[in-house]
Tab-separated table of C-alpha atoms and ligand atoms in Angstrom:
chain	number	residue	atom	x	y	z
A	1	GLY	CA	-4.477	-25.036	-11.611
A	2	LYS	CA	-6.261	-25.789	-8.379
A	3	GLN	CA	-8.363	-22.908	-7.230
A	4	ILE	CA	-8.024	-21.651	-3.692
A	5	LYS	CA	-10.551	-19.173	-2.544
A	6	LEU	CA	-9.570	-16.069	-0.668
A	7	LYS	CA	-11.904	-17.313	2.050
A	8	GLU	CA	-9.439	-20.051	2.831
A	9	VAL	CA	-6.859	-17.528	3.892
A	10	GLU	CA	-9.322	-15.328	5.708
A	11	GLY	CA	-8.706	-14.972	9.389
A	12	THR	CA	-4.985	-15.216	9.034
A	13	LEU	CA	-3.171	-11.946	9.449
A	14	LEU	CA	-0.744	-12.707	6.724
A	15	GLN	CA	-0.599	-15.399	4.113
A	16	LEU	CA	3.139	-15.211	3.697
A	17	ALA	CA	4.921	-17.301	1.157
A	18	THR	CA	6.717	-20.168	2.815
A	19	VAL	CA	8.080	-23.422	1.472
A	20	ASP	CA	4.934	-25.132	2.772
A	21	ASN	CA	2.304	-22.972	1.126
A	22	TRP	CA	4.135	-21.767	-1.963
A	23	ASN	CA	2.333	-24.228	-4.278
A	24	GLN	CA	-1.018	-23.157	-2.922
A	25	ILE	CA	-0.193	-19.512	-3.449
A	26	GLN	CA	1.229	-20.120	-6.909
A	27	SER	CA	-1.858	-21.953	-8.066
A	28	PHE	CA	-4.280	-19.335	-6.736
A	29	GLU	CA	-6.721	-18.328	-9.420
A	30	ALA	CA	-8.827	-15.257	-9.085
A	31	LYS	CA	-12.500	-15.396	-10.019
A	32	PRO	CA	-13.653	-12.877	-12.626
A	33	ASP	CA	-15.183	-10.551	-10.034
A	34	ASP	CA	-12.384	-10.759	-7.474
A	35	LEU	CA	-10.696	-7.512	-6.678
A	36	LEU	CA	-7.036	-7.715	-5.828
A	37	ILE	CA	-5.192	-4.806	-4.286
A	38	CYS	CA	-1.550	-4.836	-5.239
A	39	THR	CA	0.364	-2.184	-3.388
A	40	TYR	CA	4.026	-1.901	-2.667
A	41	PRO	CA	4.461	-1.972	1.133
A	42	LYS	CA	3.793	1.425	2.734
A	43	ALA	CA	2.190	2.833	-0.417
A	44	GLY	CA	-1.176	3.153	1.346
A	45	THR	CA	-2.416	-0.434	1.346
A	46	THR	CA	-4.597	0.063	4.413
A	47	TRP	CA	-6.030	3.268	2.986
A	48	ILE	CA	-7.173	1.742	-0.290
A	49	GLN	CA	-8.420	-1.363	1.537
A	50	GLU	CA	-10.660	0.804	3.706
A	51	ILE	CA	-11.863	2.797	0.680
A	52	VAL	CA	-12.752	-0.398	-1.180
A	53	ASP	CA	-14.584	-1.855	1.804
A	54	MET	CA	-16.487	1.398	2.407
A	55	ILE	CA	-17.620	1.350	-1.224
A	56	GLU	CA	-18.485	-2.339	-1.033
A	57	GLN	CA	-20.582	-1.705	2.111
A	58	ASN	CA	-22.282	1.325	0.522
A	59	GLY	CA	-20.724	3.667	3.078
A	60	ASP	CA	-22.035	1.742	6.080
A	61	VAL	CA	-19.526	2.570	8.836
A	62	GLU	CA	-20.842	-0.074	11.234
A	63	LYS	CA	-20.353	-2.836	8.712
A	64	CYS	CA	-16.797	-1.682	8.179
A	65	GLN	CA	-16.279	-2.032	11.941
A	66	ARG	CA	-17.060	-5.771	11.808
A	67	ALA	CA	-13.400	-6.774	11.879
A	68	ILE	CA	-9.894	-5.423	11.668
A	69	ILE	CA	-8.786	-4.479	8.187
A	70	GLN	CA	-6.310	-7.369	7.894
A	71	GLN	CA	-9.248	-9.770	8.213
A	72	ARG	CA	-11.591	-7.902	5.926
A	73	HIS	CA	-8.865	-7.938	3.260
A	74	PRO	CA	-6.720	-11.014	3.734
A	75	PHE	CA	-3.163	-10.690	2.556
A	76	ILE	CA	-1.814	-13.060	0.021
A	77	GLU	CA	1.668	-12.947	-1.322
A	78	TRP	CA	1.803	-13.456	-5.003
A	79	ALA	CA	4.323	-12.794	-7.693
A	80	ARG	CA	2.069	-10.734	-9.971
A	81	PRO	CA	-1.293	-10.440	-8.406
A	82	PRO	CA	-4.554	-6.306	-10.128
A	83	GLN	CA	-5.412	-2.808	-8.675
A	84	PRO	CA	-1.910	-1.570	-8.043
A	85	SER	CA	-1.460	1.575	-6.104
A	86	ALA	CA	1.803	3.430	-6.158
A	87	ARG	CA	3.433	5.987	-3.920
A	88	ASN	CA	6.567	7.904	-4.779
A	89	ALA	CA	9.678	5.941	-3.879
A	90	LYS	CA	11.147	8.508	-1.502
A	91	ASP	CA	8.097	8.689	0.772
A	92	CYS	CA	7.757	4.919	0.524
A	93	MET	CA	11.313	4.498	1.678
A	94	VAL	CA	10.770	6.789	4.671
A	95	SER	CA	7.538	5.057	5.634
A	96	TYR	CA	9.086	1.612	5.198
A	97	TYR	CA	12.073	2.623	7.354
A	98	HIS	CA	9.867	3.669	10.247
A	99	PHE	CA	7.735	0.564	9.769
A	100	GLN	CA	10.764	-1.685	10.079
A	101	ARG	CA	11.813	0.182	13.211
A	102	MET	CA	8.508	-0.570	14.913
A	103	ASN	CA	7.720	-3.987	13.406
A	104	HIS	CA	9.636	-6.643	15.278
A	105	LYS	CA	8.748	-9.310	12.731
A	106	LEU	CA	10.828	-7.494	10.146
A	107	PRO	CA	14.599	-7.064	10.078
A	108	ASP	CA	16.013	-4.132	12.016
A	109	PRO	CA	16.493	-1.376	9.419
A	110	GLY	CA	19.740	-0.119	10.953
A	111	THR	CA	20.534	3.552	10.612
A	112	TRP	CA	18.771	5.729	8.058
A	113	GLU	CA	22.011	5.827	6.024
A	114	GLU	CA	22.169	2.045	6.007
A	115	TYR	CA	18.515	1.692	5.159
A	116	PHE	CA	18.869	4.101	2.269
A	117	GLU	CA	21.267	1.668	0.579
A	118	THR	CA	19.165	-1.365	1.482
A	119	PHE	CA	16.099	0.206	-0.116
A	120	ILE	CA	17.665	1.415	-3.331
A	121	ASN	CA	19.238	-1.990	-3.796
A	122	GLY	CA	15.827	-3.608	-3.395
A	123	LYS	CA	17.049	-5.662	-0.437
A	124	VAL	CA	13.820	-5.185	1.483
A	125	VAL	CA	11.485	-7.971	2.542
A	126	TRP	CA	8.910	-7.603	-0.212
A	127	GLY	CA	11.357	-6.775	-2.954
A	128	SER	CA	12.331	-3.756	-4.971
A	129	TRP	CA	10.043	-0.719	-5.287
A	130	PHE	CA	11.416	-0.211	-8.807
A	131	ASP	CA	10.497	-3.712	-9.980
A	132	HIS	CA	7.029	-3.523	-8.464
A	133	VAL	CA	6.116	-0.145	-9.913
A	134	LYS	CA	7.716	-0.705	-13.313
A	135	GLY	CA	6.154	-4.138	-13.653
A	136	TRP	CA	2.643	-2.975	-12.878
A	137	TRP	CA	2.928	0.165	-14.950
A	138	GLU	CA	3.873	-1.906	-18.014
A	139	MET	CA	1.020	-4.309	-17.382
A	140	LYS	CA	-1.741	-1.805	-16.671
A	141	ASP	CA	-3.220	-1.500	-20.167
A	142	ARG	CA	-3.220	-5.192	-20.883
A	143	TYR	CA	-5.566	-6.244	-18.109
A	144	GLN	CA	-8.456	-4.813	-16.180
A	145	ILE	CA	-6.265	-2.798	-13.888
A	146	LEU	CA	-6.924	0.470	-12.122
A	147	PHE	CA	-3.601	2.137	-11.374
A	148	LEU	CA	-3.835	4.616	-8.521
A	149	PHE	CA	-1.367	7.053	-7.005
A	150	TYR	CA	-1.215	7.789	-3.286
A	151	GLU	CA	-0.483	11.437	-4.071
A	152	ASP	CA	-3.621	11.716	-6.223
A	153	ILE	CA	-5.839	10.280	-3.505
A	154	LYS	CA	-4.265	12.721	-1.089
A	155	ARG	CA	-4.815	15.692	-3.397
A	156	ASP	CA	-8.342	14.892	-4.510
A	157	PRO	CA	-9.782	11.970	-2.520
A	158	LYS	CA	-13.299	12.366	-3.870
A	159	HIS	CA	-12.215	12.173	-7.484
A	160	GLU	CA	-10.022	9.124	-6.894
A	161	ILE	CA	-12.603	7.324	-4.754
A	162	GLN	CA	-15.091	7.906	-7.549
A	163	LYS	CA	-12.689	6.161	-9.921
A	164	VAL	CA	-12.473	3.163	-7.604
A	165	MET	CA	-16.264	3.133	-7.309
A	166	LYS	CA	-16.703	3.060	-11.087
A	167	PHE	CA	-14.043	0.388	-11.420
A	168	MET	CA	-16.012	-1.712	-8.921
A	169	GLY	CA	-19.174	-1.174	-10.921
A	170	LYS	CA	-20.843	0.683	-8.045
A	171	ASN	CA	-22.948	3.757	-8.225
A	172	LEU	CA	-23.245	5.544	-4.913
A	173	ASP	CA	-24.947	8.801	-4.011
A	174	GLU	CA	-22.992	11.980	-3.588
A	175	THR	CA	-23.734	11.974	0.165
A	176	VAL	CA	-22.396	8.427	0.544
A	177	LEU	CA	-19.331	9.373	-1.432
A	178	ASP	CA	-18.707	12.380	0.803
A	179	LYS	CA	-19.059	10.161	3.838
A	180	ILE	CA	-16.503	7.714	2.441
A	181	VAL	CA	-14.096	10.594	1.849
A	182	GLN	CA	-14.522	11.672	5.473
A	183	GLU	CA	-14.296	8.214	6.995
A	184	THR	CA	-11.160	7.304	5.071
A	185	SER	CA	-9.258	10.463	5.974
A	186	PHE	CA	-5.939	9.999	7.743
A	187	GLU	CA	-7.296	11.539	10.947
A	188	LYS	CA	-10.257	9.139	11.068
A	189	MET	CA	-8.267	6.072	10.164
A	190	LYS	CA	-5.628	6.903	12.758
A	191	GLU	CA	-8.320	6.845	15.446
A	192	ASN	CA	-10.113	3.797	14.071
A	193	PRO	CA	-9.073	0.597	15.919
A	194	MET	CA	-10.148	-1.455	12.888
A	195	THR	CA	-7.556	0.268	10.711
A	196	ASN	CA	-4.813	1.624	12.993
A	197	ARG	CA	-3.286	-1.753	14.014
A	198	SER	CA	-3.827	-0.977	17.707
A	199	THR	CA	-5.070	-4.540	18.166
A	200	VAL	CA	-1.714	-5.967	17.078
A	201	SER	CA	0.405	-6.968	20.056
A	202	LYS	CA	3.208	-4.646	21.102
A	203	SER	CA	5.684	-7.499	20.749
A	204	ILE	CA	4.946	-7.465	17.003
A	205	MET	CA	4.302	-3.791	16.345
A	206	ASP	CA	5.559	-1.311	18.890
A	207	GLN	CA	3.670	1.830	18.088
A	208	SER	CA	5.491	3.749	20.806
A	209	ILE	CA	8.538	3.571	18.509
A	210	SER	CA	6.590	4.787	15.489
A	211	PRO	CA	2.817	4.656	14.982
A	212	PHE	CA	1.407	2.585	12.121
A	213	MET	CA	-0.594	5.628	11.051
A	214	ARG	CA	2.505	7.749	11.179
A	215	LYS	CA	2.106	10.978	9.177
A	216	GLY	CA	0.103	10.225	6.059
A	217	THR	CA	1.611	13.036	4.027
A	218	VAL	CA	3.342	13.642	0.723
A	219	GLY	CA	6.903	14.961	0.913
A	220	ASP	CA	8.047	13.729	4.320
A	221	TRP	CA	11.143	12.467	2.468
A	222	LYS	CA	12.413	16.048	2.604
A	223	ASN	CA	12.788	15.670	6.352
A	224	HIS	CA	14.954	12.583	5.902
A	225	PHE	CA	16.995	12.835	2.696
A	226	THR	CA	20.251	14.755	2.719
A	227	VAL	CA	21.087	16.727	-0.427
A	228	ALA	CA	23.693	14.098	-1.335
A	229	GLN	CA	21.247	11.243	-0.790
A	230	ASN	CA	18.689	12.985	-2.921
A	231	GLU	CA	21.137	13.377	-5.804
A	232	ARG	CA	22.245	9.780	-5.536
A	233	PHE	CA	18.653	8.628	-5.377
A	234	ASP	CA	17.634	10.587	-8.479
A	235	GLU	CA	20.532	9.090	-10.386
A	236	VAL	CA	19.616	5.537	-9.387
A	237	TYR	CA	15.972	6.271	-10.189
A	238	ARG	CA	16.814	7.488	-13.692
A	239	LYS	CA	18.768	4.334	-14.413
A	240	LYS	CA	16.285	1.894	-12.947
A	241	MET	CA	13.192	3.559	-14.383
A	242	GLU	CA	14.667	4.293	-17.792
A	243	GLY	CA	12.132	4.010	-20.605
A	244	THR	CA	9.174	4.156	-18.220
A	245	SER	CA	6.604	6.888	-18.755
A	246	ILE	CA	5.400	6.896	-15.154
A	247	ASN	CA	5.560	10.216	-13.362
A	248	PHE	CA	5.358	10.755	-9.624
A	249	CYS	CA	4.344	13.826	-7.752
A	250	MET	CA	6.930	14.380	-4.987
A	251	GLU	CA	5.206	17.131	-3.030
A	252	LEU	CA	1.768	18.658	-2.868
B	1	A3P	P1	3.448	7.133	6.596
B	1	A3P	O1	4.345	6.165	7.278
B	1	A3P	O2	4.181	7.990	5.616
B	1	A3P	O3	2.612	7.941	7.523
B	1	A3P	P2	0.536	0.602	4.165
B	1	A3P	O4	-0.895	0.541	4.589
B	1	A3P	O5	0.756	0.186	2.751
B	1	A3P	O6	1.437	-0.075	5.144
B	1	A3P	O7	0.940	2.147	4.153
B	1	A3P	C1	1.066	2.886	5.333
B	1	A3P	C2	1.258	4.347	4.985
B	1	A3P	O8	0.006	4.879	4.490
B	1	A3P	C3	1.630	5.182	6.202
B	1	A3P	O9	2.430	6.265	5.703
B	1	A3P	C4	0.254	5.634	6.668
B	1	A3P	O10	0.269	6.753	7.503
B	1	A3P	C5	-0.387	5.963	5.314
B	1	A3P	N1	-1.857	6.027	5.408
B	1	A3P	C6	-2.712	5.125	5.919
B	1	A3P	N2	-3.981	5.558	5.878
B	1	A3P	C7	-3.927	6.788	5.299
B	1	A3P	C8	-4.922	7.773	4.975
B	1	A3P	N3	-6.214	7.584	5.250
B	1	A3P	N4	-4.505	8.924	4.391
B	1	A3P	C9	-3.198	9.135	4.127
B	1	A3P	N5	-2.212	8.246	4.411
B	1	A3P	C10	-2.581	7.090	4.993
């Protein structure tokens, strides 16, 4: 197929699939040393993007300030693009709900009760969490894929960042690594205009409704799920994820 370089989509905030560009997106071919980040929405895309760029720039903070994160890592929508990162479905749902409340380009999520059904039925803009996670989990050993968990990065950022570094074929000093851990913490990234989406117009993302860097924790689902919802969710999860060996940590 015809090769389009990521550079061609650089500078655009989003390379969304439309009737006009679908062929271009479909025929995209990665080069052997391209690194593709394949997260489910709200699974920590921005976080892993910043980690990867920090590693790429050898921990040089100034270089990572050259542009907003959406430009340093252009988005491209693709059916099965590798480096998936996964976050437990319940926290993803909560994060996605608040994101849809503040993002006026996305459908209004309705009430939490309504959104709960929308999410478990996979009726969200970028498709079902279950399909995404199951699909990538099954694929991970067949290709050069590094499968990361949000909860692991949260628990032991240094260890996980080291994994990413090795995957990228980089070898950075301990001091640089420590700096990357610090600079990619939730607190830092929340204050960083190149990662916190503060440059996005309020008519698109209204952060007074809910900030883009909202909480950055594991287990916030407990503040949203009722006991009944939790039981229903676990039942749906068992059915949809049947036969999958993947295991998520739900609280730290
Ligand atoms: P919450 O809404 O739960 O706070 P994405 O980048 O895929 O849209 O994901 C956004 C989610 O990742 C948000 O979750 C955001 O707070 C969280 N996040 C972003 N940077 C983070 C960091 N450095 N540490 C922990 N969580 C982070």
